[in-house]
CSV table of C-alpha atoms and ligand atoms in Angstrom, one decimal:
chain,number,residue,atom,x,y,z
Q,1,MET,CA,0.0,0.0,0.0
Q,2,SER,CA,1.4,3.4,-0.9
Q,3,VAL,CA,0.7,6.6,1.0
Q,4,LYS,CA,0.3,9.7,-1.0
Q,5,ILE,CA,1.5,12.9,0.7
Q,6,LYS,CA,-0.9,15.8,0.0
Q,7,GLU,CA,0.8,18.4,2.1
Q,8,TYR,CA,4.3,18.6,3.4
Q,9,PRO,CA,4.4,19.6,7.1
Q,10,GLY,CA,7.0,21.9,8.5
Q,11,HIS,CA,8.4,25.3,7.4
Q,12,GLY,CA,11.7,27.1,7.2
Q,13,LEU,CA,13.1,28.2,10.5
Q,14,SER,CA,12.4,31.7,11.7
Q,15,LYS,CA,15.3,33.8,13.1
Q,16,ASP,CA,14.3,32.9,16.7
Q,17,GLU,CA,13.8,29.2,16.0
Q,18,PHE,CA,17.2,29.1,14.3
Q,19,LYS,CA,18.8,30.7,17.3
Q,20,ALA,CA,17.0,28.3,19.7
Q,21,ALA,CA,18.1,25.3,17.5
Q,22,MET,CA,21.7,26.4,17.4
Q,23,LYS,CA,22.3,27.3,21.0
Q,24,GLU,CA,24.0,24.0,22.0
Q,25,PHE,CA,27.7,24.1,21.3
Q,26,TRP,CA,30.1,21.2,22.0
Q,27,ARG,CA,33.7,20.9,21.3
Q,28,PRO,CA,34.2,17.2,20.7
Q,29,ASN,CA,37.7,15.9,21.5
Q,30,ALA,CA,37.7,13.6,18.5
Q,31,LYS,CA,40.8,12.9,16.5
Q,32,TYR,CA,40.7,10.6,13.6
Q,33,ALA,CA,42.7,9.6,10.6
Q,34,TRP,CA,41.4,8.2,7.3
Q,35,ALA,CA,43.4,6.2,4.8
Q,36,ALA,CA,42.6,7.7,1.4
Q,37,GLY,CA,43.6,4.6,-0.6
Q,38,ILE,CA,45.7,4.5,-3.8
Q,39,ALA,CA,43.2,6.4,-6.1
Q,40,VAL,CA,42.3,9.2,-3.8
Q,41,SER,CA,45.9,9.6,-2.5
Q,42,ARG,CA,47.1,10.2,-6.1
Q,43,PHE,CA,44.1,12.5,-6.8
Q,44,LEU,CA,45.0,14.7,-3.8
Q,45,GLU,CA,48.7,14.7,-4.6
Q,46,GLU,CA,47.9,15.9,-8.1
Q,47,LEU,CA,45.6,18.7,-6.7
Q,48,LYS,CA,48.7,20.0,-5.0
Q,49,ASN,CA,50.2,20.4,-8.5
Q,50,GLY,CA,47.1,22.1,-9.8
Q,51,ARG,CA,45.9,19.2,-11.8
Q,52,ILE,CA,42.8,17.0,-11.7
Q,53,ILE,CA,43.4,13.3,-12.4
Q,54,GLY,CA,41.0,10.4,-13.1
Q,55,ARG,CA,41.1,6.7,-13.8
Q,56,LYS,CA,40.1,5.2,-17.1
Q,57,CYS,CA,38.4,1.8,-17.5
Q,58,ARG,CA,39.4,0.4,-21.0
Q,59,LYS,CA,36.4,-1.9,-21.1
Q,60,CYS,CA,33.6,0.6,-20.8
Q,61,GLY,CA,35.8,3.6,-21.7
Q,62,ARG,CA,34.6,5.7,-18.8
Q,63,ILE,CA,36.9,8.1,-17.1
Q,64,LEU,CA,36.2,8.2,-13.3
Q,65,VAL,CA,36.7,11.5,-11.4
Q,66,PRO,CA,37.4,11.4,-8.5
Q,67,PRO,CA,39.4,8.3,-9.5
Q,68,ARG,CA,38.7,4.8,-8.4
Q,69,MET,CA,40.8,1.7,-8.8
Q,70,PHE,CA,37.8,-0.4,-9.5
Q,71,CYS,CA,35.1,0.0,-12.2
Q,72,GLU,CA,31.8,-0.9,-10.5
Q,73,ARG,CA,30.1,-1.2,-13.9
Q,74,CYS,CA,32.5,-3.7,-15.4
Q,75,PHE,CA,33.4,-5.3,-12.1
Q,76,ARG,CA,37.1,-5.2,-12.9
Q,77,PRO,CA,40.1,-3.0,-12.0
Q,78,THR,CA,40.5,0.3,-13.8
Q,79,ASP,CA,43.5,0.6,-16.2
Q,80,GLU,CA,45.2,4.0,-16.4
Q,81,TRP,CA,45.6,7.5,-15.1
Q,82,VAL,CA,44.2,10.3,-17.2
Q,83,TYR,CA,44.5,14.0,-16.6
Q,84,VAL,CA,41.2,15.9,-17.1
Q,85,LYS,CA,40.6,19.7,-17.2
Q,86,ASP,CA,39.9,22.1,-14.4
Q,87,THR,CA,36.8,23.3,-16.2
Q,88,GLY,CA,33.3,21.8,-16.2
Q,89,ARG,CA,29.6,22.3,-15.9
Q,90,ILE,CA,27.3,22.6,-12.9
Q,91,ASN,CA,25.3,19.4,-12.7
Q,92,THR,CA,23.3,20.4,-9.6
Q,93,TYR,CA,23.6,22.8,-6.7
Q,94,SER,CA,22.1,23.9,-3.4
Q,95,ILE,CA,22.0,27.3,-1.7
Q,96,SER,CA,23.2,27.0,1.9
Q,97,TYR,CA,22.5,29.6,4.6
Q,98,ILE,CA,24.3,27.6,7.3
Q,99,ALA,CA,28.1,27.3,7.4
Q,100,ALA,CA,29.9,24.0,8.2
Q,101,ASP,CA,30.3,25.2,11.8
Q,102,ARG,CA,26.6,25.9,12.0
Q,103,ARG,CA,26.9,29.7,11.9
Q,104,GLU,CA,24.0,31.4,10.1
Q,105,LEU,CA,25.2,33.1,6.9
Q,106,GLU,CA,24.0,36.4,5.6
Q,107,GLU,CA,25.7,35.7,2.3
Q,108,PRO,CA,24.7,32.1,1.4
Q,109,LEU,CA,27.1,29.6,0.0
Q,110,ILE,CA,26.4,27.8,-3.3
Q,111,VAL,CA,27.5,24.1,-3.1
Q,112,ALA,CA,27.5,22.4,-6.4
Q,113,VAL,CA,28.3,19.1,-8.1
Q,114,ILE,CA,30.7,20.0,-11.0
Q,115,GLU,CA,31.0,17.6,-13.9
Q,116,ILE,CA,34.6,18.0,-15.0
Q,117,ASP,CA,35.5,18.3,-18.7
Q,118,GLY,CA,37.2,15.1,-19.8
Q,119,ALA,CA,35.5,12.9,-17.2
Q,120,SER,CA,32.5,10.8,-18.2
Q,121,PRO,CA,29.0,12.1,-17.7
Q,122,GLY,CA,27.7,11.7,-14.2
Q,123,MET,CA,31.1,12.0,-12.6
Q,124,GLY,CA,31.3,15.0,-10.3
Q,125,ILE,CA,33.2,16.9,-7.7
Q,126,LEU,CA,31.4,18.6,-4.9
Q,127,HIS,CA,32.6,22.1,-4.4
Q,128,PHE,CA,31.7,25.8,-3.8
Q,129,VAL,CA,30.7,28.1,-6.6
Q,130,LYS,CA,31.3,31.9,-6.2
Q,131,GLY,CA,31.0,34.9,-8.4
Q,132,VAL,CA,27.4,34.2,-9.5
Q,133,ASN,CA,24.3,36.3,-8.9
Q,134,ILE,CA,22.3,34.9,-6.0
Q,135,GLU,CA,19.0,35.7,-7.7
Q,136,ASP,CA,20.1,33.6,-10.7
Q,137,ALA,CA,20.9,30.8,-8.2
Q,138,LYS,CA,17.5,31.1,-6.5
Q,139,ALA,CA,15.8,31.0,-9.9
Q,140,GLY,CA,17.6,27.8,-10.9
Q,141,ARG,CA,19.6,29.5,-13.6
Q,142,LEU,CA,23.0,27.9,-12.7
Q,143,PHE,CA,22.1,24.4,-13.9
Q,144,GLY,CA,24.5,23.6,-16.8
Q,145,MET,CA,26.6,26.7,-16.2
Q,146,ARG,CA,30.3,26.5,-17.4
Q,147,VAL,CA,32.7,27.0,-14.6
Q,148,GLN,CA,36.5,26.9,-13.9
Q,149,ALA,CA,38.5,26.0,-10.8
Q,150,VAL,CA,40.1,28.9,-8.9
Q,151,TRP,CA,43.3,27.4,-7.3
Q,152,LYS,CA,45.1,28.4,-4.2
Q,153,PRO,CA,48.6,29.7,-4.8
Q,154,PRO,CA,51.0,26.7,-5.1
Q,155,GLU,CA,52.7,27.4,-1.8
Q,156,GLN,CA,49.4,27.2,0.1
Q,157,ARG,CA,48.3,23.9,-1.3
Q,158,THR,CA,48.3,20.9,1.0
Q,159,GLY,CA,47.0,18.0,-1.1
Q,160,SER,CA,43.3,18.7,-0.3
Q,161,ILE,CA,40.1,19.3,-2.3
Q,162,ARG,CA,40.3,22.8,-0.8
Q,163,ASP,CA,43.5,23.4,-2.9
Q,164,ILE,CA,40.7,24.4,-5.3
Q,165,GLU,CA,39.2,27.5,-3.5
Q,166,TYR,CA,36.0,27.4,-5.5
Q,167,PHE,CA,34.7,27.3,-9.1
Q,168,ARG,CA,33.7,30.5,-10.9
Q,169,PRO,CA,31.8,31.1,-14.1
Q,170,ILE,CA,33.9,31.1,-17.2
Q,171,THR,CA,34.3,34.7,-18.3
Q,172,GLY,CA,32.4,35.6,-21.4
Q,173,VAL,CA,29.9,32.7,-21.0
Q,174,TYR,CA,28.0,33.9,-17.9
U,201,LIG,ZN1,34.3,-0.2,-16.8
């Protein structure tokens, strides 16, 4: 039996409700390490050099970004490293008024899945988009937009996805 939802309960938080919900602050004493594995380790190392790398599966021809050592479609190991571009297209995005540390933001962040040029369709990197008009974002006009990575200066890169500061619209297109 299926249940049809006629009306969605709930509403966006008011300023007071937001404050009430965010009043608990904890400083957890958690330290953790995560082994990135062969594919992601190389991916992060290449970011430090200002390059995005993927893995190609010769059987299905797909280029996986971020790279994986195993093709889940062909059920076999992937074959080779392939450099892709630092440009792409916004596949989907969300407008966030809450920062990662739960602060309320006056200037919202746009978080997007970027399909990277040279990677196969459906492959994407989650990142920030800046330099766009927020009204365009609200109206859904960023879908499919061409963007390019803005890199940190080489001496500030650490081998992290944040070595790319954000993606911006490609000049002349937006
Ligand atoms: Zn494959």
